[in-house]
Amino acid sequence: MKLFIPGPVSVSNEIMQSMQREMIGHRGKEFANIFEECSKGLKKVFCTNNRVLISTSSGTGLMEGAIRNCVEKNVLMIECGAFGKKWVQVAKACGKEVDVLQVQKGNAVSKEELEKKLSEKKYEAVCVTHNETSTGVENPLKEIAPLIKEHNALFLVDSVSSMGGAKIEVDEWGIDVCLTSSQKCFSLPPGLSFASVSEGALEKSRTIKDKGYYFDFVELAKEYDSHQTPYTPAVGLIFGLITQLERMLKEGMENVWARHEELAKQTQEWAIKNEMKLFAQSGHRSKTVTCISNEKRINLEEVKKKVKEKGYVMDAGYRKLNEELLASGRADTMRIPHMGNLNSKELQEYLDCLEEAMK
Ligand SMILES: Cc1ncc(COP(=O)(O)O)c(C=O)c1O
């Protein structure tokens, strides 16, 4: 089965085989060498000189880590959809005071509305979802970064469904924590997550008490410097990570990012050719997942069954978003992911299959 859901994505045989190695200890030289190479590669993907921590958890673990390490009392959340809401839920569950800047679904945050919110109150941190996987919207990090810096807040970014697919200039834009998961643009199995952590974020973390144990960034950074993790990492997945990073760097990151832009364009053009409406606001469309409004009210569950017979697992939209849209009399959505090691030919085969199933 080929997975055309926005994560996990299909993992190539090459990567699966690279993980079938004899196990090694995580305190030995061999592991330290692999870890060091992974760190170097991740820095290139993240466009940063900050440490890029490797965590044996999914991305949500590092979202919790970012909140616990960088927020003592209050935080502003930019909520554009289901994953913006996840930031809110995580921070509330950690006992923080949370203010929400609610953005209409399908839109990206604007500088003006953020400026207004930031001028009303002082926040320790601002959290944003770079690529809102539920709606296919990409938020303008570069544009909002200077505002967040002007207001002396830490800038925490969830790039779970975009890092490795879209160019995110972590250092240039001053992102303090940028986190992602292994099962999306890295085309790895789920189970690992990565976060770049700035000196500012570490400084803040040193001042915070009761920030928990497993995701203590200061401890993770200390061990990172000797190419280790404080606790036993998912060594098998890290074998996969080094192979995937080699593959991405061999293609060249500029080429990887350009390929994702092309795949997004190919998908958007296909949707328009098929008289379908793109859900995300023009100018803010995701490079890794396209969300389409099902204006023709096609039975997507039927389409899903048909494409399954051809060997594909399709996404019939983010469930809660669809429930909300249908309840307000609007069309539901479907999503087409185009992230990771996918090429244009593979995408076209899927689009053709989808087109046939929708007739
Ligand atoms: C934008 C975004 N943030 C966070 C998450 C949660 O990540 P994980 O499932 O790796 O914990 C997802 C998962 O789909 C996502 O798309």
Coordinates of C-alpha atoms and ligand atoms in Angstrom, one line a residue:
M1 CA 0.0 0.0 0.0
K2 CA 1.3 3.5 -0.9
L3 CA 0.4 6.0 1.8
F4 CA -1.1 9.2 0.5
I5 CA -2.0 10.5 4.0
P6 CA -0.2 13.5 5.5
G7 CA 2.0 11.4 7.7
P8 CA 3.2 8.8 8.2
V9 CA 4.3 8.7 4.6
S10 CA 5.6 5.6 2.8
V11 CA 9.1 4.6 3.8
S12 CA 11.5 3.4 1.0
N13 CA 13.0 -0.1 1.0
E14 CA 16.4 1.5 1.2
I15 CA 15.6 3.2 4.5
M16 CA 13.8 0.1 5.9
Q17 CA 16.9 -2.0 5.1
S18 CA 19.3 0.6 6.6
M19 CA 17.6 0.0 9.9
Q20 CA 18.0 -3.8 9.8
R21 CA 21.5 -3.6 11.3
E22 CA 23.0 -5.3 14.3
M23 CA 22.1 -3.3 17.4
I24 CA 24.9 -1.2 19.0
G25 CA 25.1 0.4 22.4
H26 CA 24.2 4.1 22.7
R27 CA 27.2 4.9 24.9
G28 CA 29.9 3.6 22.4
K29 CA 32.0 5.4 19.9
E30 CA 30.2 4.0 16.9
F31 CA 26.9 5.5 18.0
A32 CA 28.5 8.8 18.9
N33 CA 29.9 9.1 15.4
I34 CA 26.5 8.4 13.8
F35 CA 24.9 10.9 16.2
E36 CA 27.4 13.6 15.3
E37 CA 26.8 13.0 11.6
C38 CA 23.1 13.2 12.1
S39 CA 23.5 16.5 14.0
K40 CA 25.6 18.0 11.2
G41 CA 23.0 16.9 8.6
L42 CA 20.0 18.2 10.6
K43 CA 21.7 21.6 11.0
K44 CA 21.8 21.9 7.2
V45 CA 18.1 20.9 6.9
F46 CA 17.1 23.4 9.6
C47 CA 19.5 26.2 8.3
T48 CA 20.9 26.7 11.7
N49 CA 24.0 26.6 13.8
N50 CA 21.9 25.9 16.9
R51 CA 21.9 22.4 18.4
V52 CA 19.2 20.2 16.8
L53 CA 18.1 17.9 19.6
I54 CA 17.0 14.4 18.7
S55 CA 14.2 13.0 20.8
T56 CA 12.7 9.5 20.9
S57 CA 9.1 10.7 20.9
S58 CA 6.8 12.0 18.3
G59 CA 6.6 15.8 17.6
T60 CA 4.0 16.3 20.3
G61 CA 6.6 15.4 22.9
L62 CA 8.8 18.2 21.8
M63 CA 5.8 20.6 21.7
E64 CA 5.4 19.8 25.4
G65 CA 9.1 20.2 25.8
A66 CA 9.1 23.6 24.1
I67 CA 6.3 24.8 26.4
R68 CA 7.9 23.4 29.6
N69 CA 11.3 24.9 28.9
C70 CA 10.4 28.2 27.4
V71 CA 7.2 29.3 29.2
E72 CA 7.0 30.0 32.9
K73 CA 3.6 31.6 33.0
N74 CA 2.0 32.9 29.8
V75 CA 2.1 32.3 26.1
L76 CA 0.3 33.5 22.9
M77 CA -0.9 30.9 20.5
I78 CA -1.6 31.5 16.8
E79 CA -4.4 29.0 16.0
C80 CA -5.2 28.4 12.3
G81 CA -6.5 24.9 12.6
A82 CA -6.3 21.6 14.4
F83 CA -2.6 21.7 15.1
G84 CA -2.6 25.3 16.3
K85 CA -5.3 24.0 18.7
K86 CA -2.8 21.2 19.8
W87 CA -0.4 23.9 20.9
V88 CA -3.2 25.4 23.0
Q89 CA -4.1 22.0 24.5
V90 CA -0.5 21.2 25.3
A91 CA 0.2 24.5 27.0
K92 CA -3.0 24.3 29.0
A93 CA -2.2 20.8 30.1
C94 CA 1.2 22.1 31.4
G95 CA -0.7 24.6 33.5
K96 CA 0.2 27.7 31.5
E97 CA -1.9 30.9 30.9
V98 CA -2.8 30.7 27.3
D99 CA -4.1 33.5 25.0
V100 CA -5.2 32.6 21.5
L101 CA -5.1 34.5 18.3
Q102 CA -7.8 32.8 16.4
V103 CA -7.4 32.8 12.6
Q104 CA -10.1 31.9 10.2
K105 CA -9.7 28.3 8.9
G106 CA -8.0 28.4 5.5
N107 CA -6.2 31.6 6.2
A108 CA -2.7 32.4 7.5
V109 CA -2.0 34.8 10.3
S110 CA -1.5 38.4 9.2
K111 CA 1.2 40.7 10.6
E112 CA -1.5 43.3 11.5
E113 CA -3.5 41.0 13.7
L114 CA -0.4 39.7 15.4
E115 CA 0.9 43.2 16.0
K116 CA -2.4 44.1 17.6
K117 CA -2.3 41.2 20.0
L118 CA 1.3 41.7 20.9
S119 CA 0.7 45.3 21.7
E120 CA -2.0 44.5 24.2
K121 CA 0.0 42.3 26.5
K122 CA 3.5 41.1 27.2
Y123 CA 4.1 37.4 26.4
E124 CA 7.0 35.2 27.2
A125 CA 6.6 33.2 24.0
V126 CA 4.6 33.0 20.8
C127 CA 3.8 29.6 19.3
V128 CA 2.8 29.1 15.7
T129 CA 2.2 26.1 13.4
H130 CA 4.3 26.7 10.3
N131 CA 2.4 24.4 8.1
E132 CA -1.2 23.8 9.3
T133 CA -1.7 20.2 8.1
S134 CA -5.4 20.2 8.6
T135 CA -6.1 23.2 6.2
G136 CA -3.0 23.2 3.9
V137 CA -2.0 26.7 5.0
E138 CA 1.6 27.9 5.4
N139 CA 2.1 30.7 7.9
P140 CA 4.5 33.5 7.0
L141 CA 7.3 32.9 9.5
K142 CA 9.7 35.3 7.9
E143 CA 7.2 38.2 8.1
I144 CA 6.0 37.7 11.6
A145 CA 9.5 36.9 13.1
P146 CA 10.6 40.5 13.5
L147 CA 7.4 41.4 15.4
I148 CA 7.9 38.6 17.9
K149 CA 11.5 39.7 18.4
E150 CA 10.5 43.3 18.9
H151 CA 8.2 42.2 21.7
N152 CA 11.0 40.2 23.3
A153 CA 9.1 36.9 23.2
L154 CA 10.6 33.5 22.4
F155 CA 9.5 32.2 18.9
L156 CA 8.4 28.6 19.1
V157 CA 7.5 26.9 15.8
D158 CA 5.8 23.6 15.0
S159 CA 7.2 22.6 11.6
V160 CA 6.1 18.9 11.9
S161 CA 4.7 18.7 8.4
S162 CA 7.1 21.1 6.6
M163 CA 10.6 20.9 7.9
G164 CA 12.7 19.1 5.3
G165 CA 10.1 20.0 2.6
A166 CA 10.0 23.7 2.8
K167 CA 12.9 26.0 3.4
I168 CA 12.8 27.3 7.0
E169 CA 15.6 29.7 7.8
V170 CA 15.8 29.1 11.6
D171 CA 18.8 31.3 12.3
E172 CA 18.0 34.1 9.8
W173 CA 14.4 34.4 11.1
G174 CA 15.4 34.0 14.8
I175 CA 13.3 30.9 15.6
D176 CA 14.1 29.8 19.2
V177 CA 12.6 26.4 19.0
C178 CA 11.7 24.7 15.7
L179 CA 10.4 21.2 16.0
T180 CA 9.4 18.4 13.7
S181 CA 8.7 14.7 13.5
S182 CA 10.4 11.9 11.5
Q183 CA 7.3 10.5 9.8
K184 CA 6.5 13.4 7.4
C185 CA 9.1 15.2 5.1
F186 CA 11.9 13.0 6.4
S187 CA 10.2 9.9 5.0
L188 CA 11.1 7.9 8.1
P189 CA 8.9 5.7 10.3
P190 CA 7.3 7.6 13.2
G191 CA 9.1 7.6 16.6
L192 CA 11.7 10.4 16.3
S193 CA 11.4 14.1 16.6
F194 CA 13.9 16.9 16.2
A195 CA 14.1 20.5 17.6
S196 CA 16.5 23.3 17.1
V197 CA 17.0 25.1 20.3
S198 CA 18.5 28.6 20.5
E199 CA 20.8 30.0 23.3
G200 CA 17.9 32.2 24.3
A201 CA 15.6 29.2 24.8
L202 CA 18.2 27.4 26.8
E203 CA 18.8 30.6 28.9
K204 CA 15.1 30.7 29.7
S205 CA 15.0 27.0 30.4
R206 CA 17.7 27.4 33.1
T207 CA 15.4 29.8 35.0
I208 CA 12.4 27.5 35.0
K209 CA 11.7 25.2 37.9
D210 CA 9.4 22.1 37.6
K211 CA 9.8 21.8 33.9
G212 CA 9.7 18.0 34.1
Y213 CA 12.4 15.5 33.4
Y214 CA 12.3 13.7 30.0
F215 CA 12.2 16.9 27.8
D216 CA 14.6 19.0 29.8
F217 CA 16.4 20.9 27.0
V218 CA 19.3 21.8 29.2
E219 CA 20.0 18.1 29.9
L220 CA 19.4 17.2 26.3
A221 CA 21.8 19.9 25.2
K222 CA 24.5 18.9 27.7
E223 CA 24.6 15.3 26.4
Y224 CA 24.2 16.5 22.8
D225 CA 27.6 18.2 23.0
S226 CA 29.2 14.8 23.6
H227 CA 27.1 13.2 20.8
Q228 CA 24.8 11.4 23.2
T229 CA 21.3 11.5 24.5
P230 CA 20.6 11.4 28.3
Y231 CA 18.3 8.4 27.9
T232 CA 18.3 5.4 25.6
P233 CA 17.3 6.6 22.1
A234 CA 15.6 4.7 19.3
V235 CA 18.9 3.5 17.9
G236 CA 17.3 1.6 15.0
L237 CA 15.5 4.7 13.8
I238 CA 18.7 6.7 14.0
F239 CA 20.2 4.2 11.6
G240 CA 17.4 5.2 9.3
L241 CA 17.9 8.9 10.0
I242 CA 21.5 8.9 8.9
T243 CA 20.7 7.2 5.7
Q244 CA 17.9 9.6 4.9
L245 CA 20.0 12.6 5.7
E246 CA 22.7 11.4 3.4
R247 CA 20.0 11.0 0.7
M248 CA 18.6 14.5 1.2
L249 CA 22.0 16.1 1.3
K250 CA 23.1 14.2 -1.8
E251 CA 20.0 15.5 -3.7
G252 CA 20.9 19.0 -2.2
M253 CA 18.6 20.8 0.1
E254 CA 17.9 23.6 -2.4
N255 CA 16.8 20.8 -4.9
V256 CA 14.7 19.1 -2.2
W257 CA 12.9 22.3 -1.4
A258 CA 12.4 23.1 -5.1
R259 CA 11.0 19.6 -5.7
H260 CA 8.4 20.1 -3.0
E261 CA 7.4 23.4 -4.6
E262 CA 7.0 21.7 -7.9
L263 CA 4.9 18.9 -6.4
A264 CA 2.7 21.4 -4.7
K265 CA 2.2 23.3 -8.0
Q266 CA 1.5 20.0 -9.8
T267 CA -1.2 19.1 -7.3
Q268 CA -2.8 22.6 -7.3
E269 CA -2.9 22.6 -11.1
W270 CA -4.5 19.2 -11.1
A271 CA -7.2 20.3 -8.7
I272 CA -7.9 23.4 -10.7
K273 CA -8.0 21.4 -14.0
N274 CA -10.6 19.2 -12.2
E275 CA -12.7 22.2 -11.3
M276 CA -11.9 21.9 -7.6
K277 CA -11.4 24.7 -5.2
L278 CA -8.2 25.0 -3.1
F279 CA -9.1 25.5 0.6
A280 CA -6.1 27.5 1.6
Q281 CA -5.8 31.2 1.0
S282 CA -3.9 32.1 -2.2
G283 CA -0.3 33.1 -1.4
H284 CA -0.2 31.0 1.7
R285 CA -0.6 27.5 0.3
S286 CA 1.4 24.7 1.8
K287 CA 4.4 23.2 -0.1
T288 CA 3.8 19.8 1.4
V289 CA 0.1 19.2 1.6
T290 CA -2.8 20.5 -0.5
C291 CA -6.2 20.8 1.0
I292 CA -9.1 20.8 -1.5
S293 CA -12.7 21.9 -0.9
N294 CA -15.1 19.2 -2.0
E295 CA -17.5 21.6 -3.7
K296 CA -18.9 18.9 -6.0
R297 CA -19.9 16.9 -2.9
I298 CA -18.3 13.7 -4.1
N299 CA -18.6 10.8 -1.7
L300 CA -15.0 10.8 -0.5
E301 CA -15.5 7.5 1.5
E302 CA -16.4 5.8 -1.8
V303 CA -13.4 7.3 -3.5
K304 CA -11.2 6.1 -0.7
K305 CA -12.5 2.5 -1.2
K306 CA -11.8 2.7 -4.9
V307 CA -8.3 4.0 -4.6
K308 CA -7.6 1.4 -2.0
E309 CA -8.3 -1.3 -4.6
K310 CA -5.5 0.2 -6.6
G311 CA -3.0 0.1 -3.7
Y312 CA -3.3 3.6 -2.2
V313 CA -4.4 4.9 1.2
M314 CA -6.1 8.2 0.6
D315 CA -6.9 11.1 3.0
A316 CA -10.5 12.2 3.0
G317 CA -9.8 15.4 5.0
Y318 CA -9.2 16.2 8.6
R319 CA -12.2 14.7 10.4
K320 CA -12.9 17.4 12.9
L321 CA -12.5 20.2 10.3
N322 CA -14.9 18.3 8.0
E323 CA -17.5 17.9 10.8
E324 CA -17.3 21.6 11.5
L325 CA -17.6 22.5 7.8
L326 CA -20.5 20.2 7.1
A327 CA -22.3 21.4 10.2
S328 CA -22.2 24.9 8.9
G329 CA -23.5 23.9 5.5
R330 CA -20.1 24.1 3.7
A331 CA -18.3 21.5 1.6
D332 CA -16.0 19.1 3.3
T333 CA -12.3 18.7 2.3
M334 CA -9.7 16.2 1.2
R335 CA -6.0 16.4 1.4
I336 CA -3.2 15.4 -1.0
P337 CA 0.1 15.1 0.7
H338 CA 3.3 15.7 -1.4
M339 CA 6.1 15.4 1.1
G340 CA 9.3 13.3 1.6
N341 CA 10.9 11.2 -1.1
L342 CA 8.0 11.5 -3.5
N343 CA 8.7 12.3 -7.1
S344 CA 6.5 13.9 -9.8
K345 CA 5.8 10.6 -11.6
E346 CA 4.6 8.9 -8.4
L347 CA 2.4 11.8 -7.6
Q348 CA 0.9 11.9 -11.1
E349 CA 0.1 8.2 -10.9
Y350 CA -1.8 8.8 -7.7
L351 CA -3.6 11.9 -9.1
D352 CA -4.6 9.9 -12.2
C353 CA -5.9 7.1 -10.0
L354 CA -7.8 9.6 -7.8
E355 CA -9.3 11.3 -10.9
E356 CA -10.6 8.0 -12.2
A357 CA -12.1 7.1 -8.8
M358 CA -13.9 10.5 -8.6
K359 CA -15.7 10.0 -12.0
Ligands
LIG1 C1 1.4 20.4 12.1 C2 1.5 19.2 13.1 N1 1.8 19.4 14.3 C3 1.9 18.4 15.2 C4 1.6 17.1 14.9 C5 1.7 16.0 15.9 O1 2.9 15.4 15.6 P1 3.2 13.9 16.1 O2 2.0 13.1 15.7 O3 4.5 13.6 15.6 O4 3.2 14.0 17.6 C6 1.2 16.9 13.6 C7 0.8 15.5 13.1 O5 0.2 15.3 12.1 C8 1.1 17.9 12.6 O6 0.8 17.7 11.3

